[in-house]
Amino acid sequence: LTIPDIDPEEARKELLAKYPPKVGRKRSQQIYIKETDGAEDREIMANVRTVPGIITMRGCTYAGCKGVILGPTRDIINITHGPIGCGFYSWLTRRNQTDASAPGAENYIPYAFSTDMQDEDIIFGGEKKLKKAIQEAYDLFKPKAIAIFSTCPVGLIGDDVHAVAREMKALLGINIFGFSCEGYKGVSQSAGHHIANNKIFTEVVGTSDTPVRKGKFMINMLGEYNIGGDAFEIERILEKCGITLNATFSGNSTYNDFASCQLSDLNCVMCHRSINYVADMMETKYGIPWIKVNFIGANASAKSLRRIAAHFGDPELIKRVEEVIAEEMPEVEAALAEIKPRTTGKTAMLFVGGSRAHHYQELFREMGMTTLAAGYEFAHRDDYEGRHVIPTIKVDADSRNIEELEVEADPENYNPRMSEAEMKAREKDGWKFKEYEGLIPDMPKKAMIIDDLNQYEADKLIEMYKPDIFCAGIKEKYSVQKMGVPLKQLHSYDYGGPYAGFKGAINYYKDIDRMVNSKVWSKVKAPWRASEPELTACFVA
Ligand code: CFN
Ligand code: HCA
């Protein structure tokens, strides 16, 4: 797989040419060009604030906390404390699916709960309204737990959601907890993941010793959110192998799944970015080891199953996993053989979130397609650079709070390029390091890796490279299509999916084949283009 004949250094210059010098210098550190086909020893700048005025693809801290981490839980009532827009626009937009027929758990996902703050609440304070909302939700549903999410104005006016949570918890006798996840709290969604996960870890994980499920090989899947039903496909495969998926963080999950997840034998981390620290904390507190897995792509799925089986080391399980792979692969191979002649040689660009821009390259490779450029919206350096990068910070897991996790941002403590000697020295001090497969080492020579891509740069990239497909989200979809290039939403899957596991790979091959071979958008002319001369004349006059 090779990149077409475009000089990436020239392309980088073109991307940066319009910026004022200071902005250009900052952006240039977030644009990385591969010099080889393998691992390299350079840094990319990531997880830094977007320059104000730039139209970023990122979302906010509230979105990361409420939408991403807690959104897919079924039986926790999630109340947005804020103006109605925040609750409304995080209502069912992520396509995290639920098993409505599952016994023993309520499903509140179809509801949008919000305090609907008005001007007078901003002026006089919104705590009373929040208490009323909690009482109302309790009276109507009698849930196991209620979570409160702070939006920007809540932090600005100083409502104490934690005090309200404590008071209502004492009054109602159920678990109620608040999140200080105001949208502006961090540089992106990523801060919201931290805030959500820390609280779930301290308030819920390990609070029950009653197992929800039993099995010989019990695993948790961390960082799998069941978008388009991905977790259902992963569970189907695991079940076939005789592996019990105990708790998923947090696709189709329940309060009790979190509360008793410490009874599992192994944590598998699917999306490293959103949750790696929970795996660390569970290892520290409960001694549960963790491994990285990836169920996006048929080969990646097979590799992950083998990794899980190897961890348990049970000969029967190892054999069963091989049987399942052998059973599943022929259908995948047949689907691939059908589409591959049409997809081979096509090109893609992926700018998505904090893990999919990497994971989906596997599927494109299977189809014989080349990724010309890719990047994350909000991932950190370890997600890009890979290598030994996960220090288990020496603090008591229970007391580990967001300030302590900020240590990650400190390059002194958290350097993916740390030398072997320094890692050894730190290991003596109680630090742990793990292998992690990053995006940059996996990309071909001349590929561009761009952090926190923006609207202007996306347009420029498309003009220069004319990829056969662009993968991003809803905000990017229509502007890209107007440039004649099909856009695959790799957040919501555009009503499609699942794309995980073996069946998911087949779905993906078919969808992408259709998109790169019937480029309807390049054949459509926008109505205003047809009458452009008239309009121009009109404005000139
Ligand atoms: S489901 Fe995940 S896989 S959790 Fe994360 S980093 Fe978002 S919501 Mo959109 S699709 Fe995306 Fe990842 Fe992990 Fe989703 S690539 S941006 S915050 N993400
Ligand atoms: C979020 C959620 C999001 C947005 C997707 C998009 C998702 O970041 O708050 O921009 O299309 O997957 O739903 O990432």
XYZ file of C-alpha atoms and ligand atoms in Angstrom:
573
model
C 0.000 0.000 0.000
C 1.535 3.289 -1.059
C 0.567 6.930 -0.976
C -0.052 8.628 -4.346
C 2.571 10.939 -5.732
C 1.972 14.024 -3.616
C 4.830 15.550 -1.659
C 3.524 15.544 1.931
C 5.858 18.397 2.952
C 4.310 20.559 0.221
C 0.861 19.499 1.395
C 1.728 20.487 4.955
C 2.939 23.913 3.777
C -0.321 24.379 1.917
C -2.342 23.504 5.034
C -0.425 26.006 7.153
C -0.027 28.834 4.640
C -3.125 30.797 5.654
C -2.468 30.846 9.404
C -0.929 33.740 11.363
C 2.668 32.731 12.261
C 1.954 31.797 15.919
C -1.049 29.643 15.034
C 0.919 28.076 12.175
C 3.766 27.134 14.523
C 1.354 25.444 16.908
C -0.535 23.615 14.168
C 2.688 22.448 12.527
C 3.510 20.470 15.685
C 0.153 18.712 15.331
C 0.853 17.654 11.742
C 3.146 14.648 11.481
C 4.461 13.106 8.273
C 5.593 9.480 8.241
C 9.175 9.070 7.021
C 9.210 5.260 7.190
C 6.712 2.399 7.171
C 7.247 1.573 10.858
C 7.773 3.019 14.319
C 9.548 6.369 14.521
C 11.145 8.318 17.312
C 9.403 11.690 17.005
C 6.649 13.403 18.957
C 3.280 14.730 17.898
C 1.576 17.485 19.838
C -1.823 16.319 21.096
C -4.377 16.942 23.846
C -3.837 20.705 23.754
C -6.372 23.514 23.600
C -7.795 24.399 20.177
C -6.891 27.934 19.077
C -10.078 30.030 19.525
C -11.668 30.869 16.196
C -10.653 27.602 14.548
C -13.651 25.427 13.681
C -12.595 22.258 15.481
C -14.259 18.859 15.097
C -14.088 18.329 18.862
C -16.894 18.097 21.382
C -17.034 19.233 25.008
C -16.344 17.733 28.435
C -20.063 17.355 29.191
C -20.424 15.327 25.955
C -17.595 13.022 27.009
C -19.037 12.458 30.469
C -22.775 12.343 29.886
C -22.993 11.245 26.259
C -20.053 8.906 25.923
C -19.470 7.180 29.268
C -22.783 7.292 31.151
C -25.055 7.610 28.108
C -25.093 3.888 27.249
C -26.065 2.691 30.763
C -29.624 1.442 30.907
C -30.838 1.801 34.469
C -29.124 4.922 35.810
C -31.281 8.041 35.359
C -29.004 10.658 33.816
C -30.212 14.191 34.576
C -28.625 17.071 32.693
C -28.513 20.132 34.918
C -28.573 22.968 32.426
C -30.373 24.668 29.558
C -32.429 22.216 27.501
C -30.137 22.242 24.448
C -27.396 20.238 26.174
C -29.809 17.471 27.192
C -31.617 17.529 23.874
C -28.542 17.292 21.646
C -27.103 14.430 23.683
C -30.352 12.488 23.473
C -30.017 9.238 21.477
C -27.628 10.799 18.948
C -24.829 8.335 19.579
C -26.685 5.211 18.413
C -25.565 3.163 21.417
C -27.954 0.221 21.311
C -29.714 -1.531 24.155
C -31.208 -4.933 24.649
C -34.694 -3.836 25.683
C -35.739 -7.436 26.302
C -32.981 -8.098 28.877
C -34.515 -9.218 32.141
C -34.078 -7.420 35.448
C -33.082 -3.978 34.294
C -35.021 -0.852 33.487
C -34.099 1.041 30.351
C -34.078 4.828 30.649
C -32.007 5.423 27.519
C -34.999 6.541 25.424
C -35.693 9.410 27.875
C -34.060 12.843 28.032
C -33.977 14.133 31.623
C -33.076 17.787 32.122
C -33.667 20.590 34.613
C -34.311 22.917 31.654
C -32.628 25.917 33.341
C -34.063 29.330 32.553
C -32.654 32.848 32.951
C -34.030 33.140 36.496
C -32.246 29.923 37.541
C -28.998 31.373 36.236
C -29.579 34.537 38.272
C -30.942 33.028 41.502
C -29.295 29.590 41.351
C -30.573 26.262 40.106
C -30.110 23.945 43.091
C -33.783 24.008 44.141
C -34.837 23.097 40.635
C -32.312 20.266 40.576
C -33.623 18.813 43.850
C -37.157 18.967 42.445
C -36.044 17.213 39.265
C -34.373 14.422 41.240
C -37.487 13.984 43.387
C -39.703 13.901 40.294
C -37.508 11.345 38.521
C -37.460 9.216 41.678
C -41.240 9.372 42.133
C -41.866 8.431 38.527
C -39.314 5.649 38.072
C -37.905 4.520 41.455
C -34.464 3.950 39.846
C -31.439 2.267 41.444
C -29.312 5.328 40.868
C -29.435 8.896 39.592
C -26.534 10.789 38.026
C -26.387 14.583 37.635
C -24.381 16.227 34.864
C -23.204 19.827 35.078
C -23.303 21.988 31.952
C -21.277 25.207 31.473
C -23.642 27.634 33.292
C -23.742 25.406 36.380
C -20.032 25.888 36.954
C -20.225 29.590 36.149
C -22.972 30.307 38.707
C -21.578 27.889 41.283
C -24.447 25.456 41.874
C -23.095 22.665 44.116
C -24.342 19.511 42.418
C -22.371 17.329 44.824
C -24.072 18.810 47.897
C -27.465 18.325 46.229
C -26.519 14.729 45.385
C -25.519 14.003 49.004
C -28.693 15.551 50.388
C -30.982 13.681 47.996
C -29.074 10.423 48.465
C -29.699 10.647 52.245
C -33.336 11.541 51.649
C -34.192 8.910 49.029
C -31.843 6.100 50.038
C -30.580 5.348 46.513
C -27.175 6.091 45.034
C -27.085 9.633 43.674
C -23.886 11.231 42.399
C -22.980 14.386 40.546
C -20.373 15.121 37.880
C -18.523 18.436 37.566
C -18.308 17.962 33.822
C -18.994 21.504 32.641
C -18.366 21.687 28.904
C -15.426 24.052 29.250
C -13.665 21.916 31.891
C -11.036 20.366 29.644
C -9.692 20.745 26.136
C -12.104 18.135 24.741
C -14.388 15.171 25.472
C -11.409 13.373 26.974
C -11.630 15.278 30.284
C -15.272 14.219 30.495
C -14.286 10.553 30.152
C -11.914 10.972 33.106
C -14.506 12.697 35.269
C -17.139 10.043 34.505
C -14.872 7.048 34.940
C -13.320 8.253 38.185
C -16.727 8.672 39.788
C -18.075 5.338 38.526
C -14.937 3.741 39.912
C -15.219 5.358 43.339
C -19.048 5.312 43.689
C -20.147 2.097 41.994
C -17.404 -0.413 41.075
C -16.974 -3.075 43.738
C -20.052 -2.118 45.780
C -21.701 -5.513 45.214
C -20.426 -9.048 45.733
C -23.473 -10.612 44.110
C -22.443 -11.847 40.679
C -24.714 -10.880 37.778
C -23.228 -13.650 35.636
C -21.148 -16.755 36.215
C -18.652 -18.491 33.972
C -15.300 -20.246 33.802
C -13.649 -17.375 31.911
C -15.145 -14.079 33.038
C -14.052 -10.890 31.297
C -15.046 -7.219 31.312
C -14.928 -5.281 28.060
C -13.740 -1.751 28.798
C -14.236 1.014 26.223
C -16.953 -0.696 24.151
C -20.089 1.409 23.799
C -22.274 -0.785 21.601
C -22.556 1.714 18.776
C -24.700 0.183 16.040
C -24.791 -3.055 18.082
C -21.018 -3.715 18.045
C -21.053 -5.111 21.591
C -23.828 -7.563 20.659
C -21.637 -9.020 17.895
C -18.618 -9.182 20.214
C -20.739 -10.923 22.859
C -22.024 -13.414 20.275
C -18.467 -14.391 19.382
C -17.258 -14.563 22.981
C -20.227 -16.678 24.002
C -19.507 -19.078 21.142
C -15.975 -19.452 22.514
C -17.225 -20.088 26.061
C -16.035 -16.721 27.394
C -18.469 -14.827 29.640
C -18.802 -11.104 28.981
C -19.543 -9.985 32.520
C -19.548 -6.187 32.429
C -19.221 -3.879 29.456
C -18.101 -0.290 30.081
C -20.536 0.939 29.132
C -22.495 -0.384 26.115
C -25.862 -1.870 27.123
C -24.697 -1.881 30.752
C -26.517 -1.828 34.056
C -25.713 -0.424 37.475
C -25.219 -3.946 38.861
C -22.803 -4.822 36.044
C -20.513 -1.995 37.206
C -21.086 -2.773 40.891
C -19.913 -6.384 40.588
C -17.421 -6.132 37.699
C -14.541 -6.722 40.131
C -15.584 -10.409 40.136
C -14.230 -10.842 36.587
C -10.876 -12.502 35.852
C -9.658 -10.209 33.102
C -10.234 -6.719 31.697
C -10.071 -6.312 27.921
C -9.588 -2.741 26.731
C -11.221 -1.955 23.404
C -11.057 1.869 23.306
C -7.869 2.699 25.150
C -8.393 6.461 25.029
C -11.649 6.635 26.920
C -10.900 4.229 29.735
C -7.315 2.924 30.080
C -7.054 4.436 33.577
C -10.021 2.353 34.823
C -8.135 -0.759 33.749
C -5.117 0.564 35.652
C -7.161 1.343 38.749
C -8.834 -2.073 38.724
C -5.462 -3.734 38.409
C -4.144 -1.715 41.361
C -7.176 -2.178 43.587
C -8.481 -5.654 42.683
C -5.483 -7.262 41.007
C -7.386 -7.833 37.751
C -4.899 -7.847 34.848
C -5.760 -6.137 31.585
C -4.929 -6.606 27.932
C -5.595 -4.475 24.847
C -7.989 -5.918 22.282
C -9.480 -4.708 18.996
C -12.582 -6.244 17.486
C -12.674 -3.924 14.458
C -11.606 -6.062 11.493
C -11.849 -9.827 11.005
C -8.117 -10.443 11.477
C -8.007 -8.100 14.456
C -10.943 -9.970 16.006
C -9.216 -13.320 15.522
C -6.012 -11.906 17.019
C -7.904 -10.527 20.024
C -9.656 -13.836 20.673
C -6.305 -15.612 20.562
C -4.872 -13.023 22.951
C -7.687 -13.635 25.459
C -7.321 -17.411 25.183
C -3.537 -17.157 25.579
C -4.051 -15.087 28.706
C -6.113 -17.831 30.321
C -3.770 -20.477 28.920
C -6.465 -23.145 29.031
C -5.918 -25.742 26.248
C -9.664 -26.353 25.793
C -10.305 -22.617 25.399
C -7.399 -22.185 22.978
C -8.821 -25.042 20.882
C -12.359 -23.684 20.981
C -11.197 -20.210 19.916
C -9.442 -21.733 16.889
C -12.616 -23.651 16.007
C -14.719 -20.485 16.210
C -12.281 -18.542 14.035
C -12.284 -21.394 11.500
C -16.095 -21.410 11.503
C -16.489 -17.646 11.122
C -13.756 -16.866 8.588
C -15.087 -18.562 5.413
C -18.100 -16.236 5.250
C -15.824 -13.222 5.828
C -13.371 -14.399 3.177
C -16.147 -14.958 0.644
C -17.511 -11.438 1.231
C -14.030 -9.980 0.919
C -13.249 -11.889 -2.280
C -16.419 -10.452 -3.812
C -15.655 -6.791 -3.090
C -11.847 -6.656 -3.010
C -11.316 -6.371 -6.782
C -13.450 -3.207 -6.649
C -11.939 -1.654 -3.505
C -8.246 -2.434 -4.035
C -6.214 0.691 -4.685
C -8.870 3.078 -3.361
C -7.903 5.692 -0.785
C -9.350 6.839 2.531
C -8.965 9.535 5.164
C -10.066 9.046 8.762
C -10.522 11.790 11.335
C -12.466 10.385 14.239
C -12.524 10.689 18.018
C -9.827 8.980 20.029
C -9.519 5.410 18.740
C -11.508 4.695 15.582
C -9.169 6.646 13.286
C -6.729 3.851 14.084
C -8.962 0.794 14.522
C -10.746 1.236 11.182
C -7.510 1.303 9.224
C -7.438 -2.443 9.810
C -10.671 -2.913 7.857
C -9.459 -0.677 5.025
C -6.226 -2.684 4.836
C -8.221 -5.902 4.570
C -10.009 -4.313 1.581
C -6.728 -3.348 -0.112
C -7.307 0.360 0.532
C -4.704 2.937 1.612
C -5.181 5.472 4.380
C -3.651 8.719 3.106
C -4.186 10.765 6.243
C -5.673 10.153 9.649
C -5.928 11.725 13.048
C -7.836 11.933 16.260
C -10.009 14.729 17.552
C -8.844 14.442 21.144
C -6.538 11.472 21.710
C -3.333 11.814 23.730
C 0.221 11.146 22.655
C 0.149 7.485 23.695
C -2.748 6.796 21.315
C -0.661 8.220 18.483
C 2.844 7.089 19.316
C 2.217 3.726 20.982
C 4.986 1.982 22.867
C 5.341 1.532 26.624
C 3.208 4.290 27.876
C 0.900 3.506 30.725
C 2.408 4.361 34.039
C 0.327 3.093 36.927
C 0.658 6.081 39.171
C 1.603 5.201 42.708
C -1.476 6.330 44.561
C -4.172 4.485 46.404
C -6.758 3.622 43.769
C -9.594 4.983 45.878
C -8.043 8.366 46.335
C -7.079 8.765 42.715
C -8.895 11.831 41.518
C -8.897 13.991 38.432
C -6.054 16.223 39.633
C -3.817 13.218 40.067
C -4.740 11.905 36.661
C -3.653 15.228 35.208
C -0.156 13.896 35.781
C -0.695 12.283 32.399
C -0.455 15.668 30.756
C 2.926 16.322 32.339
C 5.605 15.212 29.867
C 8.031 14.645 32.738
C 5.853 11.818 34.024
C 4.137 10.719 30.915
C 6.369 10.374 27.972
C 5.608 7.753 25.349
C 9.172 8.093 24.127
C 10.671 7.363 27.534
C 13.892 5.387 27.193
C 14.112 1.735 28.235
C 16.610 2.698 30.957
C 14.322 5.311 32.451
C 11.377 2.932 32.381
C 13.436 0.310 34.215
C 14.412 2.899 36.838
C 10.792 3.938 37.316
C 9.641 0.327 37.544
C 11.734 0.014 40.706
C 9.701 2.926 42.022
C 6.418 1.097 41.526
C 5.566 2.308 38.023
C 4.226 -0.111 35.429
C 4.496 0.100 31.668
C 2.591 -1.787 29.026
C 2.874 -2.272 25.319
C 0.316 -0.312 23.340
C -0.201 -0.309 19.604
C -0.375 3.325 18.500
C -1.644 4.854 15.266
C 1.583 6.405 13.942
C 3.716 3.207 13.807
C 0.900 1.526 11.887
C 0.699 4.045 9.042
C 2.594 3.920 5.742
C 5.484 6.139 4.640
C 4.370 9.614 3.496
C 1.028 9.358 5.319
C -0.089 12.475 7.185
C -1.181 12.260 10.797
C -3.051 15.369 11.916
C -4.293 16.036 15.426
C -7.518 18.027 16.012
C -8.205 18.578 12.312
C -10.431 21.537 11.535
C -12.900 22.489 8.836
C -10.405 24.558 6.836
C -7.740 21.856 6.800
C -10.299 19.158 5.920
C -11.341 21.143 2.840
C -7.700 21.664 1.839
C -6.834 17.968 2.284
C -9.738 16.933 0.081
C -8.787 19.453 -2.599
C -5.195 18.186 -2.640
C -5.619 14.429 -2.259
C -9.155 13.746 -3.559
C -9.638 10.613 -1.425
C -12.226 8.026 -2.451
C -13.813 8.196 0.992
C -13.589 10.482 4.025
C -14.497 9.125 7.471
C -15.607 11.552 10.172
C -18.806 12.687 11.903
C -22.053 14.518 11.354
C -20.540 18.008 11.449
C -18.194 17.122 8.594
C -20.583 15.011 6.537
C -22.309 17.583 4.384
C -19.396 19.873 3.626
C -17.364 16.854 2.468
C -20.196 15.515 0.332
C -20.589 18.953 -1.253
C -16.990 18.558 -2.393
C -18.048 15.387 -4.212
C -16.496 12.906 -1.786
C -18.561 10.289 0.087
C -18.406 10.552 3.869
C -18.772 7.540 6.121
C -19.723 8.439 9.663
C -17.494 6.339 11.873
C -19.208 7.572 15.027
C -22.841 6.654 14.370
C -22.163 4.400 11.356
C -24.852 6.313 9.385
C -27.711 4.016 10.415
C -25.515 0.968 9.634
C -23.520 -1.513 11.640
C -22.534 -3.464 13.548
C -19.009 -3.171 12.175
C -17.215 -5.074 14.942
C -16.322 -8.771 14.850
C -16.764 -11.113 11.896
C -20.306 -10.224 10.863
C -19.430 -6.558 11.341
C -16.488 -6.836 8.934
C -18.827 -8.201 6.264
C -21.253 -5.298 6.804
C -18.369 -2.848 6.486
C -16.957 -4.353 3.294
C -20.372 -4.095 1.638
C -21.083 -0.539 2.786
C -17.667 0.806 1.780
C -17.718 -0.998 -1.574
C -21.004 0.745 -2.399
C -19.705 4.131 -1.298
C -16.366 4.174 -3.108
C -17.813 2.745 -6.303
C -20.905 4.885 -6.703
C -19.714 8.377 -6.004
C -23.040 10.053 -6.497
C -21.876 13.253 -4.782
C -19.316 13.947 -7.473
C -22.095 13.818 -10.082
C -24.485 16.176 -8.326
C -24.299 19.915 -8.857
C -25.700 22.104 -6.124
C -28.619 24.214 -7.424
C -26.889 27.461 -6.497
C -23.835 26.477 -8.524
C -25.973 26.330 -11.647
C -27.143 29.900 -11.132
C -23.838 31.204 -9.802
C -23.201 33.737 -12.616
C -26.614 35.335 -12.083
C -26.069 35.564 -8.330
C -22.647 37.102 -8.805
C -24.119 39.591 -11.249
C -26.828 40.376 -8.754
C -24.334 41.038 -5.936
C -22.098 43.114 -8.172
C -25.068 45.217 -9.223
S -17.926 5.238 20.770
Fe -15.887 5.784 21.358
S -14.249 4.648 20.520
S -15.325 6.241 23.414
Fe -14.704 7.885 22.199
S -12.645 7.528 21.666
Fe -16.305 9.318 20.873
S -18.442 9.055 20.824
Mo -17.783 9.536 18.686
S -17.402 7.484 17.920
Fe -15.527 8.176 18.788
Fe -13.923 6.737 20.105
Fe -13.497 5.661 22.321
Fe -17.489 7.252 20.046
S -13.589 7.318 18.054
S -15.705 10.331 19.078
S -15.440 9.914 22.761
N -15.624 7.500 20.539
C -19.494 13.397 20.978
C -20.296 12.249 20.432
C -19.902 11.849 19.060
C -20.292 12.891 18.015
C -20.313 12.331 16.659
C -20.258 13.230 15.477
C -20.623 10.519 18.747
O -18.350 13.600 20.603
O -20.024 14.094 21.801
O -19.612 14.281 15.488
O -20.862 12.822 14.495
O -19.983 9.569 18.405
O -21.849 10.487 18.846
O -18.518 11.625 18.993
